mmCIF file of C-alpha atoms in Angstrom:
data_model
loop_
_atom_site.group_PDB
_atom_site.id
_atom_site.type_symbol
_atom_site.label_atom_id
_atom_site.label_comp_id
_atom_site.label_asym_id
_atom_site.label_seq_id
_atom_site.Cartn_x
_atom_site.Cartn_y
_atom_site.Cartn_z
ATOM 1 C CA MET M 1 18.076 -7.876 -3.211
ATOM 2 C CA SER M 2 16.122 -4.654 -2.860
ATOM 3 C CA THR M 3 14.969 -3.978 0.628
ATOM 4 C CA ALA M 4 11.906 -2.011 2.146
ATOM 5 C CA CYS M 5 10.477 -0.821 5.548
ATOM 6 C CA LEU M 6 6.855 -0.696 7.034
ATOM 7 C CA LEU M 7 5.655 1.559 9.517
ATOM 8 C CA VAL M 8 3.458 -0.582 11.978
ATOM 9 C CA GLY M 9 1.831 1.339 14.402
ATOM 10 C CA THR M 10 4.823 3.513 15.727
ATOM 11 C CA THR M 11 7.178 0.631 14.723
ATOM 12 C CA VAL M 12 9.549 0.533 11.492
ATOM 13 C CA LEU M 13 9.807 -2.979 10.661
ATOM 14 C CA ALA M 14 12.606 -3.701 7.718
ATOM 15 C CA LEU M 15 12.104 -6.048 5.086
ATOM 16 C CA ALA M 16 14.596 -8.081 3.114
ATOM 17 C CA SER M 17 12.309 -7.463 -0.025
ATOM 18 C CA GLN M 18 9.149 -5.168 -1.193
ATOM 19 C CA GLY M 19 6.937 -7.779 -0.403
ATOM 20 C CA PHE M 20 5.301 -9.310 2.871
ATOM 21 C CA ASP M 21 2.873 -11.898 3.875
ATOM 22 C CA LEU M 22 -0.082 -10.947 6.495
ATOM 23 C CA SER M 23 -1.961 -13.833 8.078
ATOM 24 C CA TRP M 24 -4.676 -13.825 10.780
ATOM 25 C CA ASN M 25 -7.350 -16.110 12.010
ATOM 26 C CA HIS M 26 -10.937 -15.180 11.116
ATOM 27 C CA SER M 27 -12.818 -14.063 14.204
ATOM 28 C CA VAL M 28 -16.060 -16.517 13.186
ATOM 29 C CA GLU M 29 -14.904 -19.511 11.191
ATOM 30 C CA LYS M 30 -11.350 -19.587 13.377
ATOM 31 C CA THR M 31 -9.725 -20.426 10.177
ATOM 32 C CA VAL M 32 -6.417 -19.029 8.631
ATOM 33 C CA TRP M 33 -6.459 -15.962 6.106
ATOM 34 C CA ARG M 34 -3.182 -14.966 4.322
ATOM 35 C CA GLU M 35 -2.653 -12.196 2.091
ATOM 36 C CA HIS M 36 0.528 -11.476 0.148
ATOM 37 C CA TRP M 37 1.122 -7.583 -0.344
ATOM 38 C CA VAL M 38 3.942 -5.612 -2.309
ATOM 39 C CA ILE M 39 5.180 -1.933 -1.766
ATOM 40 C CA GLU M 40 5.014 -0.278 -5.196
ATOM 41 C CA GLY M 41 5.487 3.537 -5.349
ATOM 42 C CA GLY M 42 5.223 4.179 -1.770
ATOM 43 C CA ARG M 43 1.966 2.536 -1.867
ATOM 44 C CA LEU M 44 0.541 -1.187 -0.709
ATOM 45 C CA ARG M 45 -0.998 -3.477 -3.371
ATOM 46 C CA LEU M 46 -2.409 -6.771 -2.640
ATOM 47 C CA THR M 47 -1.486 -9.385 -4.929
ATOM 48 C CA GLU M 48 -2.894 -12.853 -3.606
ATOM 49 C CA ALA M 49 -5.131 -14.120 -0.860
ATOM 50 C CA ALA M 50 -5.567 -17.460 0.554
ATOM 51 C CA VAL M 51 -8.143 -18.800 3.045
ATOM 52 C CA LYS M 52 -8.461 -22.339 4.471
ATOM 53 C CA GLY M 53 -12.052 -22.880 4.071
ATOM 54 C CA SER M 54 -14.840 -20.454 3.804
ATOM 55 C CA GLY M 55 -18.156 -19.509 5.665
ATOM 56 C CA ALA M 56 -19.223 -15.977 7.449
ATOM 57 C CA GLY M 57 -17.812 -13.166 5.480
ATOM 58 C CA MET M 58 -14.833 -14.905 4.078
ATOM 59 C CA ASP M 59 -15.760 -16.498 0.651
ATOM 60 C CA PRO M 60 -12.735 -17.095 -1.864
ATOM 61 C CA GLY M 61 -12.716 -15.123 -4.948
ATOM 62 C CA PRO M 62 -14.149 -15.748 -8.008
ATOM 63 C CA ASP M 63 -11.238 -17.231 -9.592
ATOM 64 C CA ALA M 64 -9.840 -18.941 -6.847
ATOM 65 C CA VAL M 65 -8.203 -22.585 -7.052
ATOM 66 C CA LEU M 66 -7.871 -24.923 -4.235
ATOM 67 C CA GLU M 67 -4.561 -25.988 -3.621
ATOM 68 C CA SER M 68 -3.263 -27.968 -0.634
ATOM 69 C CA GLY M 69 -6.313 -27.027 1.615
ATOM 70 C CA TRP M 70 -6.143 -23.297 0.825
ATOM 71 C CA TRP M 71 -8.148 -21.518 -1.584
ATOM 72 C CA ILE M 72 -5.948 -19.118 -3.417
ATOM 73 C CA TRP M 73 -6.823 -15.917 -5.829
ATOM 74 C CA ALA M 74 -5.392 -12.963 -7.125
ATOM 75 C CA PRO M 75 -7.901 -10.075 -6.081
ATOM 76 C CA ILE M 76 -7.917 -6.999 -8.807
ATOM 77 C CA LEU M 77 -7.903 -4.013 -6.334
ATOM 78 C CA PRO M 78 -6.067 -0.620 -6.432
ATOM 79 C CA PRO M 79 -2.973 0.018 -4.247
ATOM 80 C CA VAL M 80 -3.970 1.483 -1.137
ATOM 81 C CA PRO M 81 -1.403 3.988 1.187
ATOM 82 C CA ARG M 82 -2.202 2.189 4.376
ATOM 83 C CA LEU M 83 -3.834 -0.862 5.567
ATOM 84 C CA ASN M 84 -5.993 -0.125 9.070
ATOM 85 C CA LEU M 85 -6.212 -3.418 11.180
ATOM 86 C CA ALA M 86 -8.804 -3.414 13.851
ATOM 87 C CA ALA M 87 -8.578 -5.501 16.779
ATOM 88 C CA SER M 88 -11.852 -7.294 17.899
ATOM 89 C CA GLY M 89 -10.084 -9.748 20.398
ATOM 90 C CA ALA M 90 -12.042 -12.396 18.980
ATOM 91 C CA THR M 91 -9.623 -14.091 16.737
ATOM 92 C CA GLY M 92 -7.454 -15.418 19.685
ATOM 93 C CA GLY M 93 -4.466 -13.293 18.758
ATOM 94 C CA GLY M 94 -3.441 -10.663 16.408
ATOM 95 C CA TRP M 95 -1.818 -10.882 13.091
ATOM 96 C CA THR M 96 1.377 -11.965 11.845
ATOM 97 C CA ILE M 97 3.909 -10.350 9.384
ATOM 98 C CA CYS M 98 5.868 -12.384 7.588
ATOM 99 C CA ASP M 99 9.397 -11.399 5.368
ATOM 100 C CA GLY M 100 10.372 -14.663 4.210
ATOM 101 C CA SER M 101 11.126 -16.836 7.312
ATOM 102 C CA ASP M 102 11.103 -13.678 9.275
ATOM 103 C CA CYS M 103 7.884 -13.101 11.172
ATOM 104 C CA HIS M 104 6.739 -10.795 13.876
ATOM 105 C CA GLU M 105 3.353 -10.892 16.154
ATOM 106 C CA ILE M 106 1.220 -7.668 15.751
ATOM 107 C CA GLY M 107 -2.120 -6.422 17.439
ATOM 108 C CA GLN M 108 -2.590 -9.159 19.966
ATOM 109 C CA SER M 109 -4.395 -6.536 22.427
ATOM 110 C CA PRO M 110 -8.245 -6.159 21.871
ATOM 111 C CA GLY M 111 -9.310 -2.732 20.838
ATOM 112 C CA VAL M 112 -5.970 -1.424 19.994
ATOM 113 C CA ALA M 113 -5.883 -0.894 16.144
ATOM 114 C CA ILE M 114 -2.588 -1.015 14.031
ATOM 115 C CA GLU M 115 -2.110 1.191 10.984
ATOM 116 C CA ILE M 116 0.335 -0.502 8.364
ATOM 117 C CA SER M 117 2.104 1.720 5.851
ATOM 118 C CA PRO M 118 5.088 2.039 3.638
ATOM 119 C CA CYS M 119 8.026 3.927 5.037
ATOM 120 C CA GLY M 120 8.793 7.198 3.802
#
């Protein structure tokens, strides 16, 4: 199995594979948003997005399908060098990064933005 790592703020997070899930509660609708990211060529590529419901600023993608209460779709976006997560404090928590069953809570403190990027 191929391994990778992420730089999450100033912390190095070892991954068991090249992919991870990022999830959080939407600040207005209070429903869960989930994304699957992979590390490719030193960049991050979004391969899947899913949301429980729809509403203020969280409309499912045009090709979304409803599966077990989740709207799921594959966004077509270019890879990015990093993710910048702003902590509004309005969600009741931060984000969860999961690598299989190994999960880490990040960004619980309001106002403290977090940058996620591949190591290297």
